XYZ file of C-alpha atoms in Angstrom:
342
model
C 0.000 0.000 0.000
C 2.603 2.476 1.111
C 4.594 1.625 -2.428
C 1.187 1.930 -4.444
C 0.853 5.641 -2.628
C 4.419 6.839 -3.756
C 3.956 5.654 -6.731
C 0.759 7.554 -6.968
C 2.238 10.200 -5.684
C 4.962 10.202 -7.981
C 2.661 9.814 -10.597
C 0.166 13.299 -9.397
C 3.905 15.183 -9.118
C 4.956 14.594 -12.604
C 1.554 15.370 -14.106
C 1.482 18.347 -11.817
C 5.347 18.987 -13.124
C 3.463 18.634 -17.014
C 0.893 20.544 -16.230
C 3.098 23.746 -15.138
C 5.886 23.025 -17.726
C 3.116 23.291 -20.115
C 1.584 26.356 -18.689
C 5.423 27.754 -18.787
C 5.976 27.445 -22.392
C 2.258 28.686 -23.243
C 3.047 31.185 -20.922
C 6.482 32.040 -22.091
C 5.604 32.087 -25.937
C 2.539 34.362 -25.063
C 4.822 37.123 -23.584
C 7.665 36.417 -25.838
C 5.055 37.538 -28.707
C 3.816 40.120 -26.958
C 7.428 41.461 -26.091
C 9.123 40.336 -29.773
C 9.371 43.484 -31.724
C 8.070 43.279 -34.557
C 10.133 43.818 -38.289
C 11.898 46.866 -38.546
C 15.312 48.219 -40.246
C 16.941 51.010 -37.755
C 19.847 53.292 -38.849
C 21.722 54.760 -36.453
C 24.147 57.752 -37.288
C 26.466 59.356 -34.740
C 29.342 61.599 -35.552
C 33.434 60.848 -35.337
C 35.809 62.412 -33.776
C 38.914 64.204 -35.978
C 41.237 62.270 -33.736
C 41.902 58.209 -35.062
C 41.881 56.358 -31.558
C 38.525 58.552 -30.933
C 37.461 57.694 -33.645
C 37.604 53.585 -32.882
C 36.839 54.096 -29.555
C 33.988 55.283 -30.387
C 32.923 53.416 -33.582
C 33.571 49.867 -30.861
C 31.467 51.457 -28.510
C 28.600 52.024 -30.098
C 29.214 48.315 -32.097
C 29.349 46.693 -28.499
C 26.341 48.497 -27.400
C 24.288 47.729 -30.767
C 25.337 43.774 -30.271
C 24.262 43.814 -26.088
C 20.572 45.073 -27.956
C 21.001 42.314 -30.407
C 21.659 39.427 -27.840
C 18.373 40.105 -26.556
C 15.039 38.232 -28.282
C 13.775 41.212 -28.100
C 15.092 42.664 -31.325
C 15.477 39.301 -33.278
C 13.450 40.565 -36.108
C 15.186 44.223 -36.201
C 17.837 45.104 -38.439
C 20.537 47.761 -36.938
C 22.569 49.604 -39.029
C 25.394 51.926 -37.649
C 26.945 55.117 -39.368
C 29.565 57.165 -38.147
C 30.200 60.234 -39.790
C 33.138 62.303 -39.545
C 32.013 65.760 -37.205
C 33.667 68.286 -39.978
C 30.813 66.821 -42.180
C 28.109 65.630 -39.921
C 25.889 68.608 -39.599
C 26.298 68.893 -43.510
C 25.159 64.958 -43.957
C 21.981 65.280 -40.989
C 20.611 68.928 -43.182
C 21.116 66.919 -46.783
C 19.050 63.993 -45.367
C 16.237 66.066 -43.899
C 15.450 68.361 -47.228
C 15.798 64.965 -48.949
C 13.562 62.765 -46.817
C 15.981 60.282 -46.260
C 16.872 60.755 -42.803
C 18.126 57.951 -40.283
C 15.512 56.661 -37.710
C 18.151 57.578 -34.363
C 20.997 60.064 -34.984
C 23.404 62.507 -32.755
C 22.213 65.682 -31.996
C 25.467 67.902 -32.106
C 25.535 70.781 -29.664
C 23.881 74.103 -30.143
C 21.814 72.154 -33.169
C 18.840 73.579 -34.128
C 15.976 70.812 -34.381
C 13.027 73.339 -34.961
C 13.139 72.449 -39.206
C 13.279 68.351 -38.040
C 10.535 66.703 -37.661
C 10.854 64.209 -34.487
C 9.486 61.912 -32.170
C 8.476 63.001 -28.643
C 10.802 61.382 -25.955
C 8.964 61.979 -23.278
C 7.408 58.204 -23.072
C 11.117 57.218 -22.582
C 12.112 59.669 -19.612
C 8.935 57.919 -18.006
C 9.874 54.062 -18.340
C 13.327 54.927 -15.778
C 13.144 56.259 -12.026
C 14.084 59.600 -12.415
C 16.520 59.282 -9.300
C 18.429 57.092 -10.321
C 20.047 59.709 -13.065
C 21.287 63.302 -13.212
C 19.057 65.471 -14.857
C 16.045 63.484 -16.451
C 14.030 64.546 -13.184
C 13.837 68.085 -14.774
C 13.848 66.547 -18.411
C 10.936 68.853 -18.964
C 12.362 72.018 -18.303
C 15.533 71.316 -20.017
C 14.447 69.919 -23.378
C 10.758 71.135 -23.229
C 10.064 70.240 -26.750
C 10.908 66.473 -25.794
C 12.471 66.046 -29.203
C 16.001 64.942 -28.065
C 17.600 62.738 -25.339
C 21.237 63.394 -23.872
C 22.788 60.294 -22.191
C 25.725 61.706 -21.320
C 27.424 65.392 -19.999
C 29.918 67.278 -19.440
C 31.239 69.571 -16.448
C 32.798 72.729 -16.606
C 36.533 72.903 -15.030
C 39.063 75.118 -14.613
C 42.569 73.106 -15.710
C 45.910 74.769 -14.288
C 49.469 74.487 -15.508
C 50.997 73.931 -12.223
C 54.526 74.647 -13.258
C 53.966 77.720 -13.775
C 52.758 78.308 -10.369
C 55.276 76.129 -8.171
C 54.457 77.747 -4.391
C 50.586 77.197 -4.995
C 49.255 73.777 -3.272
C 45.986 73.236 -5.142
C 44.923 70.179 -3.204
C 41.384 71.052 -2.095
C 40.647 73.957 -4.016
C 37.584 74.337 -5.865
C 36.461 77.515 -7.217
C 33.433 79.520 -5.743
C 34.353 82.948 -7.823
C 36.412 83.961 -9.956
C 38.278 86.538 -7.352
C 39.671 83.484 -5.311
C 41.183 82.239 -8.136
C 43.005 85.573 -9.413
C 44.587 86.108 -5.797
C 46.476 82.526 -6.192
C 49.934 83.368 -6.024
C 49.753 86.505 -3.991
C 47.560 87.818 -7.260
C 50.029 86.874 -10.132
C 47.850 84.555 -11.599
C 46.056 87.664 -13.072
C 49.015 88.843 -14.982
C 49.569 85.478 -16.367
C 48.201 84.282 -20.054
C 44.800 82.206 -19.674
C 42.419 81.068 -22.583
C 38.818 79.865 -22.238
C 36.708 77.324 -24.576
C 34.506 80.403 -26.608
C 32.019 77.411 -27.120
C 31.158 77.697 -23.475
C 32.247 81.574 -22.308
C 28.834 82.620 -21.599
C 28.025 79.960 -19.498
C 30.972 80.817 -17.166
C 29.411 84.325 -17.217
C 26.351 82.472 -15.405
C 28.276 80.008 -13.280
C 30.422 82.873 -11.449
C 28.676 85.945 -10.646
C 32.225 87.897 -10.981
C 33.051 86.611 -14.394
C 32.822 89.457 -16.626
C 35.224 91.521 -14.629
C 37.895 89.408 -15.457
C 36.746 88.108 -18.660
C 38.989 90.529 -20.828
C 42.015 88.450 -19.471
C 41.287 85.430 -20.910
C 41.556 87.039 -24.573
C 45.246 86.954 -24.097
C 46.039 83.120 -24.698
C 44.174 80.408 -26.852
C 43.577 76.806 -25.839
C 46.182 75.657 -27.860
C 48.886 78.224 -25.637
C 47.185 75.719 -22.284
C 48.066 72.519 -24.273
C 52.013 73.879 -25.138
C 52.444 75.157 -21.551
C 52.448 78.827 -22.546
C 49.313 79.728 -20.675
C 48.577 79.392 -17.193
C 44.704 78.247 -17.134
C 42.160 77.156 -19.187
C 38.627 77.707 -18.772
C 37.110 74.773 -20.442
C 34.776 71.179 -19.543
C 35.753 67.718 -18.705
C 35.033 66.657 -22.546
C 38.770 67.618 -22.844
C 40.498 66.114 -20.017
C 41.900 63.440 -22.129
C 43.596 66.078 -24.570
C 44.494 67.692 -21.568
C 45.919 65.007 -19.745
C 48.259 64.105 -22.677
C 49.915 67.251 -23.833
C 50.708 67.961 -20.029
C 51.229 65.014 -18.307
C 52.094 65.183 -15.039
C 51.992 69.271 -15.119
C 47.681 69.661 -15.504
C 45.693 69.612 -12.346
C 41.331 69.735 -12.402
C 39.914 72.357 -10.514
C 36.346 71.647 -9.782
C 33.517 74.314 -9.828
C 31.437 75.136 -6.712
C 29.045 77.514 -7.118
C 25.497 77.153 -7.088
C 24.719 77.198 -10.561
C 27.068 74.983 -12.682
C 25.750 74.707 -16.259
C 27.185 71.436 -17.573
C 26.946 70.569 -21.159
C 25.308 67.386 -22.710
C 27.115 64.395 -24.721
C 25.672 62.011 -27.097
C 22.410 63.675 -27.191
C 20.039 61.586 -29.930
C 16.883 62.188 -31.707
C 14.662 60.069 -33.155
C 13.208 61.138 -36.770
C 9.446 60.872 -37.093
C 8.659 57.252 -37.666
C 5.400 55.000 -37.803
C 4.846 51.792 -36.400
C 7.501 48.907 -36.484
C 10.158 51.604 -36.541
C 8.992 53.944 -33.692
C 8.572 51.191 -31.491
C 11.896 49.701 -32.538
C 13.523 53.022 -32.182
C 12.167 54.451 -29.192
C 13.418 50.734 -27.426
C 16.993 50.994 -28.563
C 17.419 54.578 -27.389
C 15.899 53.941 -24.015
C 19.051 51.348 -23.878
C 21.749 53.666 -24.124
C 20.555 54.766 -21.040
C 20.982 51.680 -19.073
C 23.585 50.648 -17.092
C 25.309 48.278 -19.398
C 25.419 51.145 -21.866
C 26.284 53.513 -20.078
C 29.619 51.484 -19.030
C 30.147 50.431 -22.582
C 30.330 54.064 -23.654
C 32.120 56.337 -20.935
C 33.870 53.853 -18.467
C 35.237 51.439 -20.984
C 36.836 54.153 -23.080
C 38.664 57.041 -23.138
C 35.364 59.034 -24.666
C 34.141 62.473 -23.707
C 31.320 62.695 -21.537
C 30.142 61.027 -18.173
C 27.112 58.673 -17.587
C 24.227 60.058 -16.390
C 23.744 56.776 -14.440
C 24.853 57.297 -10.900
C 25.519 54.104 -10.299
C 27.424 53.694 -13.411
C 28.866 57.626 -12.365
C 29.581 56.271 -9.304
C 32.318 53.751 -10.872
C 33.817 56.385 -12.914
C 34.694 58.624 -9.703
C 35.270 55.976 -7.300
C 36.826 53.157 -8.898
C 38.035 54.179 -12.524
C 39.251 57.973 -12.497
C 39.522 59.022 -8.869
C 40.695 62.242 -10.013
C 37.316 63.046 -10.855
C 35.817 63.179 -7.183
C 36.329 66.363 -6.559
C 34.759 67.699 -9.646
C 31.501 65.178 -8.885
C 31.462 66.121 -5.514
C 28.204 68.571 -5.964
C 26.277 66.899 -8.578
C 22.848 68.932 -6.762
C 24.252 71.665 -7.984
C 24.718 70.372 -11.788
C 22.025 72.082 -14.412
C 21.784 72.181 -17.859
C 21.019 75.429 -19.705
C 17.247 75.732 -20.631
């Protein structure tokens, strides 16, 4: 009796086992079809850097990120094609495709661009499928991009770099600048007389980040950034998109002086737009985008490689400063106080 009741009982667990395995792959295929997106071909275009390794760096990057999409069954049925374009002819390429019609479904938005004569997809369903705290700046997405038309998923902070060989007695451990005055009276007040340059793509928002700016804005039209990178010029006024270059032509000489004030206007990176799209495609496109800003994406891109920019992701973010380029923490150390221009 007792063996006729295990084997009975083996007998209900199996069936039971059937039953649910069953239910599993009914289960499974119903949300696989429901998640499966459907047919569609997606070209990406992003522009290239001037310099070769960027160049590779960043073509990989955006390869490794495209084949992470790919590995998922997701996106078995959708075709991604990638384009890099060289930045001396991007803008050029992106205004030729729009008056023809033939514009790619995701592309880079470059800085300053002017999307008013494109027509695009609203982003906004995207900013809503993350939790906003978990990222710099998408919790005032709306204020910042209020036509919802493009998507940054990285940035860039403004810093002040320093020859420090030409200022030997100055210890700039623990300095970060609050105004513009503090940093003149380094050096009992010599650094004034000495030749400094500033990036002219971001000059006016320095004259928002430090309230003093403009009366010492004249001295920075002494010196260029090129001056900085040959050791001619004392300071350079610029963003951390260029602490690579930076880092190179001074090695060993360049320190990073962070901003603190309460206002600091950072600058996006890899910014993308989706063209206007129906269907297969929007779907398709609006699902790949949303991926750059994951995690895995957002280590692909900006920890993995010397790139500019740094991942909105703090946890990602977190890595960079902590673990990968300590030399940042300083400069991340006030991230409440990071904005992006309106």
């Amino acid at each position: 009796r007792k063996r006729f009741k295990r084997t009975a009982g083996i007998g209900t667990s199996l069936l039971l086992v059937a039953l649910l395995t069953s239910y599993g792959v009914h289960h499974y295929q119903e949300r696989r079809q429901e998640a499966v997106l459907e047919a569609a071909d997606i070209t990406i275009w992003y522009s290239l850097d001037n310099d070769e390794e960027l160049q590779m760096q960043k073509d990989k990057a955006m390869e490794d990120i495209v084949a992470s999409i790919k590995d998922s069954d997701v996106y078995a049925d959708v075709n991604i094609e990638l384009k890099g374009i060289d930045e001396d002819q991007y803008e050029d390429e992106l205004n030729k495709a729009n008056a023809s019609g033939d514009m790619p479904c995701i592309y880079e938005v470059p800085e300053n661009f002017d999307l008013s004569a494109y027509d695009t997809e609203d982003l906004s369903g995207i900013i809503k499928e993350f939790s906003t705290k978990d990222y710099l700046f998408l919790g005032n997405y709306s204020k910042y991009f209020s036509d919802y038309n493009s998507l940054p998923t990285g940035f860039n902070v403004p810093v002040i770099y320093i020859n420090q060989t030409l200022l030997p007695d100055v210890d700039f451990d623990g300095i970060d600048v609050k105004n513009m005055k503090m940093l003149m009276d380094l050096d009992d007040g010599n650094m004034q007389y000495m030749p400094m340059a500033i990036d002219p793509d971001i000059a006016e928002n320095y004259s928002t980040i430090f309230d003093d700016f403009d009366d010492y804005k004249e001295l920075m039209e002494n010196a260029t950034k090129e001056d900085f990178l040959n050791g001619t010029a004392v300071a350079y006024f610029s963003d951390t998109s260029e602490y690579f270059e930076v880092r190179t032509a001074l090695l060993g000489s360049a320190v990073m002086l962070p901003v603190n004030t309460k206002n600091v206007i950072c600058t996006t990176e890899n910014r993308f737009a989706i063209s206007e799209c129906d269907g297969a495609e929007e779907k398709a496109a609006t699902k790949i985008l949303s991926y750059f800003l994951s995690n895995n994406a957002q280590e692909i891109y900006y920890i993995q490689t010397s790139l500019p920019g740094l991942p909105m992701e703090k946890v990602a973010l977190n890595k960079y400063y902590t673990v990968i380029r300590r030399q940042f923490s300083d400069v991340l150390a006030n991230t409440d106080n990071f904005i992006f221009e309106k």
